[in-house]
XYZ file of C-alpha atoms in Angstrom:
622
model
C 67.072 7.658 38.714
C 68.259 8.083 35.123
C 68.967 11.646 34.155
C 66.913 12.837 31.202
C 65.727 16.014 29.552
C 62.381 17.518 30.444
C 59.814 15.227 28.788
C 58.384 16.482 25.542
C 54.592 16.564 25.713
C 52.722 14.653 23.053
C 50.329 16.673 20.944
C 46.615 16.255 21.587
C 44.995 13.698 19.298
C 41.455 13.089 18.181
C 40.538 10.227 20.521
C 37.428 9.371 18.548
C 39.351 7.846 15.637
C 41.080 5.193 17.751
C 39.546 2.070 19.246
C 40.285 0.497 22.595
C 43.324 -1.838 22.326
C 42.834 -5.467 23.299
C 44.668 -7.159 26.145
C 48.041 -8.685 25.288
C 49.902 -11.351 27.302
C 52.310 -9.616 29.665
C 56.059 -10.101 29.796
C 57.104 -12.025 32.903
C 60.302 -11.794 34.932
C 62.469 -14.766 35.914
C 63.606 -14.978 39.550
C 67.413 -14.964 39.807
C 69.949 -15.147 42.604
C 71.666 -11.804 41.935
C 71.269 -8.646 39.880
C 72.756 -8.890 36.353
C 75.733 -6.636 35.704
C 76.635 -4.571 32.680
C 75.419 -1.517 30.821
C 72.865 -3.444 28.753
C 70.545 -3.744 31.778
C 68.094 -1.159 33.139
C 66.961 -1.549 36.747
C 63.568 -0.561 38.207
C 61.932 -0.855 41.591
C 59.925 -4.054 42.104
C 56.498 -2.888 43.233
C 54.398 -4.756 45.769
C 50.945 -4.651 44.206
C 48.754 -5.931 41.388
C 50.080 -6.111 37.819
C 47.657 -4.196 35.567
C 47.503 -3.558 31.844
C 45.666 -0.337 30.982
C 43.918 -0.121 27.602
C 43.018 3.440 26.528
C 41.070 4.460 23.433
C 37.966 6.201 22.194
C 37.750 8.281 25.366
C 37.515 5.259 27.702
C 39.905 2.934 29.510
C 39.930 -0.573 30.945
C 42.156 -2.291 33.483
C 43.164 -5.930 32.944
C 44.936 -8.334 35.288
C 48.024 -10.211 34.169
C 45.739 -13.032 32.979
C 43.400 -10.762 30.978
C 40.506 -10.483 33.457
C 38.689 -7.155 33.252
C 39.104 -5.457 36.643
C 38.055 -1.981 35.540
C 35.458 -1.754 38.317
C 37.980 -2.617 41.036
C 40.374 0.044 39.725
C 37.797 2.552 38.505
C 39.734 5.632 39.646
C 42.886 4.549 37.816
C 40.897 3.731 34.679
C 39.203 7.141 34.863
C 42.581 8.910 34.990
C 43.880 6.757 32.137
C 40.889 7.719 29.984
C 42.007 11.363 30.263
C 45.448 10.764 28.768
C 46.148 12.941 25.726
C 46.474 10.003 23.361
C 44.390 8.455 20.639
C 44.938 4.995 22.058
C 47.499 3.270 24.253
C 48.218 -0.048 25.926
C 50.242 0.461 29.104
C 51.886 -2.091 31.388
C 52.367 -1.284 35.055
C 51.494 -1.964 38.684
C 48.674 -0.774 40.944
C 50.025 -0.027 44.425
C 49.263 1.663 47.728
C 52.080 3.270 49.707
C 52.299 2.833 53.468
C 53.177 5.601 55.922
C 56.860 5.231 54.997
C 56.229 5.619 51.290
C 56.779 1.919 50.509
C 54.343 0.015 48.314
C 52.473 -2.494 50.457
C 50.387 -5.419 49.267
C 48.521 -5.475 52.575
C 47.706 -1.774 52.228
C 46.489 -2.417 48.674
C 44.211 -5.206 49.921
C 42.749 -2.824 52.490
C 42.263 -0.089 49.907
C 40.375 -2.415 47.544
C 37.942 -3.154 50.386
C 37.425 0.394 51.613
C 39.500 3.192 50.083
C 40.097 2.558 46.357
C 40.846 6.237 45.730
C 44.205 5.776 47.495
C 45.473 3.331 44.849
C 48.178 4.667 42.513
C 49.472 3.258 39.229
C 53.124 3.112 38.165
C 53.539 2.652 34.413
C 56.739 0.951 33.254
C 56.111 -0.054 29.630
C 54.146 0.993 26.547
C 52.978 -1.717 24.139
C 50.821 0.295 21.749
C 50.365 3.999 20.988
C 47.838 5.489 18.571
C 47.328 2.171 16.819
C 51.058 1.510 16.427
C 52.489 -1.724 17.838
C 55.593 -0.780 19.838
C 56.547 -4.229 21.135
C 59.292 -4.635 18.531
C 61.064 -1.442 19.614
C 63.893 -1.382 22.193
C 62.776 -0.925 25.803
C 64.545 2.438 26.034
C 62.490 3.806 23.133
C 59.223 2.416 24.507
C 59.911 4.008 27.882
C 60.817 7.334 26.269
C 57.424 7.403 24.532
C 55.699 6.308 27.730
C 57.333 9.121 29.691
C 55.966 11.687 27.240
C 52.329 10.632 27.659
C 52.201 10.307 31.477
C 51.349 13.623 33.196
C 53.769 14.804 35.865
C 51.063 15.903 38.307
C 47.344 15.840 39.026
C 46.819 12.142 38.326
C 47.069 8.703 39.923
C 49.269 7.623 37.012
C 53.035 7.846 37.406
C 55.998 7.059 35.197
C 58.279 4.369 36.675
C 61.846 5.548 36.188
C 64.993 3.417 36.093
C 68.753 3.546 36.467
C 71.345 2.194 34.067
C 73.912 -0.179 35.582
C 74.841 -0.379 39.303
C 72.008 -2.830 39.866
C 73.571 -4.636 42.834
C 74.091 -1.317 44.639
C 70.483 -0.399 43.925
C 69.277 -3.731 45.346
C 71.160 -3.167 48.604
C 69.693 0.320 48.975
C 66.183 -0.981 48.262
C 66.560 -3.832 50.755
C 67.869 -1.447 53.426
C 64.789 0.727 52.807
C 62.443 -2.244 53.260
C 61.432 -2.469 49.588
C 60.666 -5.712 47.777
C 63.496 -5.866 45.248
C 64.715 -4.964 41.752
C 63.436 -5.723 38.244
C 66.235 -5.781 35.644
C 65.407 -5.448 31.957
C 67.479 -5.609 28.793
C 67.721 -2.031 27.513
C 67.463 -3.017 23.859
C 64.962 -5.824 24.414
C 61.668 -6.211 22.602
C 58.468 -6.770 24.594
C 57.679 -10.501 24.559
C 54.451 -11.639 26.186
C 56.038 -14.577 27.995
C 58.986 -15.399 30.270
C 61.891 -14.793 27.903
C 64.922 -14.068 30.099
C 64.838 -10.426 29.023
C 63.312 -9.432 32.379
C 64.816 -10.666 35.662
C 63.746 -10.107 39.266
C 65.855 -10.113 42.412
C 64.052 -10.092 45.764
C 65.079 -8.710 49.150
C 62.980 -11.315 50.938
C 61.461 -14.563 49.751
C 57.742 -14.320 49.115
C 55.239 -15.933 46.794
C 51.718 -17.329 46.569
C 50.548 -20.496 48.338
C 47.226 -22.336 48.302
C 45.242 -22.241 51.557
C 44.381 -25.910 52.243
C 43.049 -25.642 55.809
C 43.228 -23.938 59.195
C 43.925 -24.969 62.766
C 41.780 -23.745 65.668
C 43.027 -21.418 68.376
C 42.682 -22.045 72.094
C 42.496 -18.294 72.602
C 39.909 -15.752 71.571
C 40.729 -15.492 67.885
C 39.059 -17.838 65.445
C 42.122 -19.690 64.118
C 45.719 -20.231 65.109
C 47.207 -20.682 61.661
C 46.474 -21.296 57.998
C 47.700 -24.503 56.419
C 49.403 -24.016 53.059
C 50.020 -26.030 49.922
C 51.924 -25.669 46.657
C 51.840 -27.627 43.390
C 54.811 -29.836 42.616
C 54.886 -32.202 39.631
C 51.220 -31.466 39.068
C 50.142 -32.424 42.606
C 49.262 -30.250 45.576
C 51.619 -30.905 48.499
C 51.815 -29.577 52.050
C 54.039 -26.506 52.513
C 53.609 -25.692 56.208
C 51.561 -23.280 58.311
C 51.473 -19.520 58.748
C 50.323 -17.968 62.022
C 51.458 -14.339 61.877
C 50.575 -11.247 59.845
C 46.820 -11.225 60.547
C 44.818 -8.270 61.825
C 41.609 -8.939 63.760
C 39.559 -7.712 60.802
C 41.453 -10.000 58.425
C 40.929 -12.993 60.722
C 37.195 -12.353 60.700
C 37.134 -11.916 56.914
C 39.100 -15.107 56.394
C 36.791 -17.108 58.640
C 33.788 -15.914 56.645
C 35.562 -16.703 53.368
C 36.743 -20.155 54.460
C 33.513 -21.404 56.027
C 31.759 -22.464 52.779
C 34.956 -24.186 51.566
C 35.275 -26.693 54.440
C 35.405 -30.393 53.619
C 35.724 -33.583 55.659
C 38.617 -35.201 53.796
C 42.234 -34.054 54.029
C 43.170 -31.715 51.186
C 46.857 -32.702 51.317
C 48.953 -35.246 53.170
C 50.448 -33.445 56.173
C 52.451 -34.571 59.235
C 50.187 -35.903 61.987
C 51.219 -33.185 64.446
C 50.443 -30.410 61.961
C 47.134 -31.979 60.914
C 45.792 -32.487 64.443
C 42.448 -30.675 64.734
C 42.712 -29.315 61.169
C 39.712 -27.902 59.345
C 40.373 -28.847 55.729
C 39.350 -26.606 52.830
C 38.728 -27.099 49.153
C 41.798 -25.549 47.488
C 40.208 -22.344 46.194
C 42.071 -19.567 48.043
C 45.529 -18.194 47.266
C 47.546 -16.264 49.864
C 50.693 -14.175 49.484
C 53.277 -15.318 52.049
C 56.684 -13.901 53.016
C 59.235 -16.349 54.465
C 62.952 -16.697 55.145
C 63.600 -20.063 53.515
C 62.191 -23.441 52.553
C 63.313 -26.312 54.806
C 64.625 -29.637 53.530
C 61.216 -31.235 54.070
C 59.560 -28.601 51.876
C 57.912 -26.406 54.525
C 58.263 -22.680 55.137
C 60.500 -21.188 57.808
C 59.304 -17.994 59.538
C 56.315 -17.386 57.238
C 54.169 -14.259 57.483
C 50.754 -13.703 55.885
C 50.451 -10.699 53.546
C 46.966 -11.127 52.069
C 44.753 -13.102 49.696
C 45.407 -12.846 45.957
C 42.385 -12.751 43.683
C 44.405 -12.391 40.473
C 45.947 -15.853 40.604
C 44.155 -19.190 40.603
C 45.245 -22.060 42.882
C 45.992 -24.343 39.928
C 48.771 -21.979 38.832
C 50.560 -21.844 42.202
C 53.955 -23.554 41.947
C 57.141 -23.084 43.933
C 59.308 -20.352 42.458
C 63.031 -21.066 42.702
C 65.973 -18.791 41.999
C 67.952 -19.407 38.834
C 71.618 -18.483 38.491
C 71.682 -15.102 36.804
C 74.412 -16.157 34.348
C 72.236 -19.006 33.108
C 69.278 -16.816 32.102
C 70.810 -13.417 31.359
C 72.612 -14.454 28.180
C 71.085 -13.304 24.861
C 70.918 -16.820 23.389
C 67.401 -18.006 22.582
C 67.783 -21.410 24.239
C 70.383 -23.442 26.071
C 68.793 -26.850 25.382
C 71.123 -29.329 23.663
C 69.425 -31.248 20.859
C 70.675 -34.816 20.484
C 70.525 -36.847 17.256
C 70.248 -33.697 15.151
C 70.775 -35.712 11.941
C 67.866 -38.078 12.598
C 65.375 -37.749 9.741
C 61.962 -36.820 11.165
C 60.127 -36.152 7.879
C 61.342 -38.939 5.540
C 59.592 -37.712 2.379
C 61.532 -34.419 2.533
C 64.628 -35.472 4.557
C 63.920 -32.842 7.227
C 65.897 -33.649 10.370
C 65.341 -33.248 14.082
C 68.009 -30.535 14.073
C 66.167 -28.545 11.408
C 62.911 -28.925 13.363
C 64.628 -27.661 16.525
C 66.184 -24.739 14.648
C 62.724 -23.765 13.373
C 61.233 -23.712 16.866
C 64.257 -21.801 18.238
C 63.760 -19.186 15.511
C 60.006 -18.702 16.080
C 60.022 -19.033 19.895
C 59.724 -15.286 20.450
C 56.544 -14.978 18.357
C 55.069 -18.357 19.367
C 55.399 -18.067 23.157
C 52.814 -15.269 23.586
C 50.228 -17.712 22.175
C 51.351 -21.024 23.650
C 52.961 -19.824 26.893
C 51.199 -20.279 30.256
C 48.505 -22.419 28.632
C 47.802 -26.137 29.245
C 49.142 -28.005 26.230
C 49.070 -31.396 24.574
C 51.993 -32.643 22.507
C 52.138 -34.815 19.420
C 55.350 -36.768 19.989
C 57.016 -38.793 17.246
C 60.336 -39.923 18.785
C 61.304 -41.964 15.708
C 59.888 -39.523 13.152
C 56.455 -38.852 11.735
C 56.385 -42.059 9.681
C 56.695 -44.172 12.834
C 54.507 -44.313 15.933
C 53.230 -40.898 17.101
C 51.136 -40.244 20.196
C 49.353 -37.452 22.064
C 50.645 -36.527 25.516
C 49.040 -34.091 27.959
C 50.270 -35.411 31.342
C 53.775 -35.955 32.677
C 55.323 -37.542 35.754
C 58.520 -35.489 35.535
C 60.350 -36.933 32.522
C 60.576 -33.522 30.802
C 62.650 -31.942 33.571
C 62.319 -28.490 35.096
C 61.861 -26.512 31.876
C 58.409 -27.964 31.180
C 56.014 -27.126 34.021
C 53.077 -28.981 35.524
C 49.639 -27.674 36.350
C 47.293 -29.665 38.534
C 43.820 -29.623 36.937
C 40.859 -31.267 38.604
C 39.186 -33.944 36.493
C 35.483 -34.862 36.440
C 35.900 -37.478 39.171
C 37.510 -34.933 41.514
C 41.165 -36.000 41.372
C 43.936 -33.850 39.910
C 46.108 -34.688 36.920
C 49.433 -32.958 36.067
C 48.909 -31.134 32.765
C 51.855 -29.696 30.871
C 52.585 -26.043 30.201
C 55.644 -23.985 29.314
C 56.570 -20.325 29.230
C 60.141 -20.188 27.912
C 62.077 -21.037 24.757
C 63.945 -23.651 26.797
C 60.628 -25.325 27.599
C 59.674 -25.326 23.921
C 63.011 -26.828 22.864
C 62.885 -29.406 25.669
C 59.668 -30.745 24.144
C 61.319 -30.914 20.707
C 64.301 -32.740 22.205
C 61.778 -35.270 23.577
C 60.425 -35.918 20.068
C 57.583 -33.379 19.908
C 56.472 -32.158 16.491
C 53.071 -30.567 17.200
C 51.866 -28.278 20.012
C 48.145 -28.037 20.820
C 46.697 -25.760 23.505
C 43.620 -25.254 25.658
C 41.348 -22.284 25.012
C 42.286 -20.867 28.436
C 45.421 -19.806 30.300
C 46.782 -21.352 33.480
C 45.741 -18.323 35.563
C 42.121 -19.443 35.192
C 41.541 -22.661 33.287
C 37.770 -22.383 33.734
C 37.416 -19.172 31.662
C 37.928 -19.299 27.897
C 40.041 -16.641 26.180
C 39.086 -17.613 22.633
C 36.610 -19.429 20.404
C 38.037 -21.699 17.701
C 35.945 -22.986 14.799
C 37.816 -25.548 12.731
C 36.424 -25.685 9.176
C 37.242 -29.239 8.160
C 36.427 -30.156 4.518
C 35.267 -33.585 3.429
C 37.547 -35.588 1.160
C 37.276 -34.310 -2.397
C 36.501 -30.684 -1.566
C 39.146 -28.264 -2.766
C 40.531 -25.283 -0.895
C 38.236 -22.865 -2.723
C 35.320 -24.368 -0.801
C 37.176 -23.840 2.481
C 38.068 -20.265 1.522
C 34.450 -19.431 0.718
C 33.293 -21.085 3.933
C 35.790 -19.125 6.022
C 34.534 -15.774 4.720
C 30.942 -16.888 5.206
C 31.682 -17.849 8.795
C 33.560 -14.594 9.395
C 30.549 -12.593 8.216
C 28.155 -14.536 10.439
C 30.315 -13.968 13.516
C 30.728 -10.308 12.609
C 26.952 -9.928 12.394
C 26.643 -10.968 16.064
C 29.469 -8.684 17.173
C 32.530 -10.931 17.170
C 35.751 -9.962 15.413
C 37.621 -12.963 14.032
C 41.039 -13.895 12.681
C 41.958 -16.723 10.273
C 44.745 -19.252 10.642
C 45.756 -21.814 8.054
C 46.279 -25.035 9.958
C 48.970 -26.733 7.912
C 46.437 -29.522 7.418
C 43.291 -29.475 5.300
C 41.317 -26.630 6.794
C 41.221 -23.203 8.369
C 40.634 -22.057 11.925
C 38.384 -19.036 12.421
C 39.367 -17.639 15.818
C 37.425 -15.180 17.965
C 39.474 -13.962 20.964
C 37.561 -13.387 24.212
C 38.126 -11.460 27.399
C 38.200 -14.316 29.974
C 34.740 -14.134 31.504
C 32.485 -16.963 30.278
C 33.075 -20.440 31.706
C 33.213 -23.660 29.692
C 29.554 -24.800 29.810
C 28.440 -21.433 28.419
C 31.222 -21.358 25.817
C 30.532 -24.900 24.594
C 26.783 -24.252 24.392
C 27.355 -21.043 22.403
C 29.717 -22.752 19.950
C 27.387 -25.715 19.486
C 24.298 -23.579 18.865
C 26.174 -21.324 16.445
C 27.515 -24.297 14.459
C 24.032 -25.822 14.272
C 22.504 -22.515 13.163
C 25.062 -22.114 10.354
C 24.598 -25.715 9.231
C 20.811 -25.376 9.206
C 20.957 -22.115 7.260
C 23.225 -23.602 4.556
C 22.931 -27.415 4.716
C 24.344 -27.822 1.209
C 27.778 -26.577 2.271
C 27.986 -27.018 6.076
C 27.300 -29.679 8.683
C 27.709 -29.791 12.452
C 27.004 -33.549 12.579
C 29.652 -35.681 14.243
C 29.226 -38.927 12.180
C 31.522 -38.815 9.155
C 28.834 -40.396 6.992
C 26.813 -37.187 7.323
C 29.678 -34.928 6.181
C 29.873 -36.086 2.571
C 30.567 -33.195 0.200
C 30.316 -30.634 2.992
C 32.484 -28.775 5.464
C 32.282 -29.928 9.064
C 32.121 -27.058 11.563
C 34.214 -28.502 14.372
C 32.927 -26.631 17.428
C 34.278 -29.246 19.871
C 37.511 -27.284 20.368
C 35.454 -25.032 22.637
C 35.014 -27.241 25.674
C 36.969 -27.887 28.844
C 40.051 -29.962 28.150
C 39.812 -29.749 24.350
C 42.804 -28.411 22.447
C 43.518 -26.825 19.076
C 46.790 -26.597 17.181
C 48.696 -23.476 18.234
C 49.980 -20.692 15.960
C 53.419 -21.517 14.494
C 53.212 -25.210 15.393
C 54.702 -27.592 12.856
C 52.343 -30.378 11.753
C 53.297 -34.058 11.653
C 52.423 -34.184 7.946
C 54.475 -34.643 4.767
C 56.756 -31.675 4.119
C 56.549 -30.259 7.686
C 53.839 -27.608 7.090
C 53.138 -24.997 9.754
C 49.954 -23.594 11.298
C 50.232 -19.882 10.568
C 48.187 -16.741 11.281
C 47.136 -14.820 8.190
C 44.990 -11.761 7.506
C 41.543 -11.845 5.936
C 43.038 -10.026 2.947
C 45.594 -12.802 2.516
C 42.795 -15.348 2.831
C 41.487 -14.111 -0.523
C 44.508 -15.429 -2.406
C 46.515 -17.888 -0.291
C 46.925 -21.120 -2.219
C 46.525 -23.824 0.451
C 46.414 -24.462 4.221
C 49.970 -25.812 4.070
C 51.368 -22.678 2.429
C 53.976 -22.166 5.175
C 56.574 -24.710 6.301
C 59.586 -24.882 8.596
C 61.623 -23.179 5.888
C 59.397 -20.128 6.389
C 60.728 -19.339 9.889
C 62.334 -16.007 9.009
C 59.262 -14.887 7.060
C 56.883 -15.895 9.870
C 58.914 -13.972 12.450
C 59.077 -10.917 10.206
C 55.315 -11.026 9.597
C 54.573 -11.295 13.323
C 56.900 -8.490 14.403
C 55.987 -5.940 11.791
C 52.796 -4.598 10.279
C 51.521 -7.661 8.401
C 49.870 -9.198 11.463
C 49.495 -6.106 13.631
C 46.654 -6.770 16.046
C 46.138 -10.364 14.899
C 44.290 -12.494 17.434
C 43.451 -9.630 19.815
C 40.057 -8.059 20.456
C 38.235 -6.829 23.559
C 34.987 -8.784 23.339
C 32.811 -11.213 25.256
C 30.283 -13.829 24.190
C 27.195 -12.138 22.732
C 23.656 -13.380 23.206
C 22.675 -15.890 20.564
């Protein structure tokens, strides 16, 4: 591991003056075919466990999954040790693991520990996002890790600092593979922390393994309950057959799986499978996700030599897609995007002569601050291939015309069938959409890891024609105060249109019927308490002279314009986060435009918007 001086201990702080940090989207690693070379890369062990973000503050701690679910009860011992850290507050990224008898982290051992011996679970911290109220994500990785090292005790705790080496990554991978470890994570030494898949973190595996959806099981002619599990994976937004797995099960796990699968059985085939494989199959509703190791994928798309490792509760079946290796040279370069933009001189905004090239340059510039909000979230696009003055249309599904950079997520509709919704998690995905004529990006109020649980409330304050922005400003503060009175912290965003969004982030817990009902009742209550200025009525005839509280963004499948999205309006205005202090004096909802890219990035990365859009809170009783 990297040689370093004895860590300097941080001084003890008054924990009472710091609040608990909110969850932040985690940085994700891209799978590559070999370890990147060069001194600008740090290399760490790839742990075989559950990704956890630890929030510490005010003498308590919480543990969040990679999708923001609160799993503090599952990892109570780790959270208890984190609460004892000598810090005012901290937000730590790391992995919860259990070591087997050979000292290797084992996902199967972790699964067993969660069921019976949680005290054996350890936590390896590898990044520090916040410390004592200071946002560290803009600092180089080496500096973040140096601060992290100083706050993690060296003994007497389940928390450990995850060390690294500089350079020699390929040699490290070989030694890890020989030792039976999972692989190597390579990170740019000077890289900022970006809550998306940016190319700054890469992963190289010793053996192929990933999640698959359990779509059925085949019976055994011996004593055990099943012979094999039938597997599926999403491709182009549809669930397809990926083969069977019949090894890796203990007797206890077989019994547990049978009990878990029984209520999920259905009479119709979950996927189309070869007749020989489907003979005698017990089909299941696609609700379970299993971690599977395998040697390769055959030409017909099924697994060769698969082995079962355990069920994953931190990933939803809708988000399970086949992970393929990228060439390391293609993703390890520092460039923001490799997408070629054609027809750069085409005028997209005729009233201001703004071109497609300028629009693409804007999105390339803001990708790093936009992706944490739009990434890994079902999206809808406003596409204007011939410019905003010509025909524009909404698009939320795709049959593959966007290529590999824009992903598909199969989401079940009301009638039971799945539709391929769009999502992206890289700058290349963002620029691919722009190349295809996209101007606006709108997103669901939930992430792909669990589309049924909302991670925010959005109230769109939409003024009637003739009302000036002063009325909207006053309404926004009024709405903020009402939400604050029931325990919800909120953040404003000018939409680039006529109004303002008042946004209340949520820890993903409440499902859509509850969220929609809450939003509807709150909008009605506000409108009834001040009918002269507000209305929650849908007919436009009833909105005259008032501000419509658009609560309909808070239902399954509804979208709202995303932070930093350009609007298909004259002058190319931008939806932009602002502070409540700035709300007092900002001149109009279209204050920012695509010419503001550098300013928007600077605001997001430094203190202006520190903590914007993040709060640890759930729906209160209303």
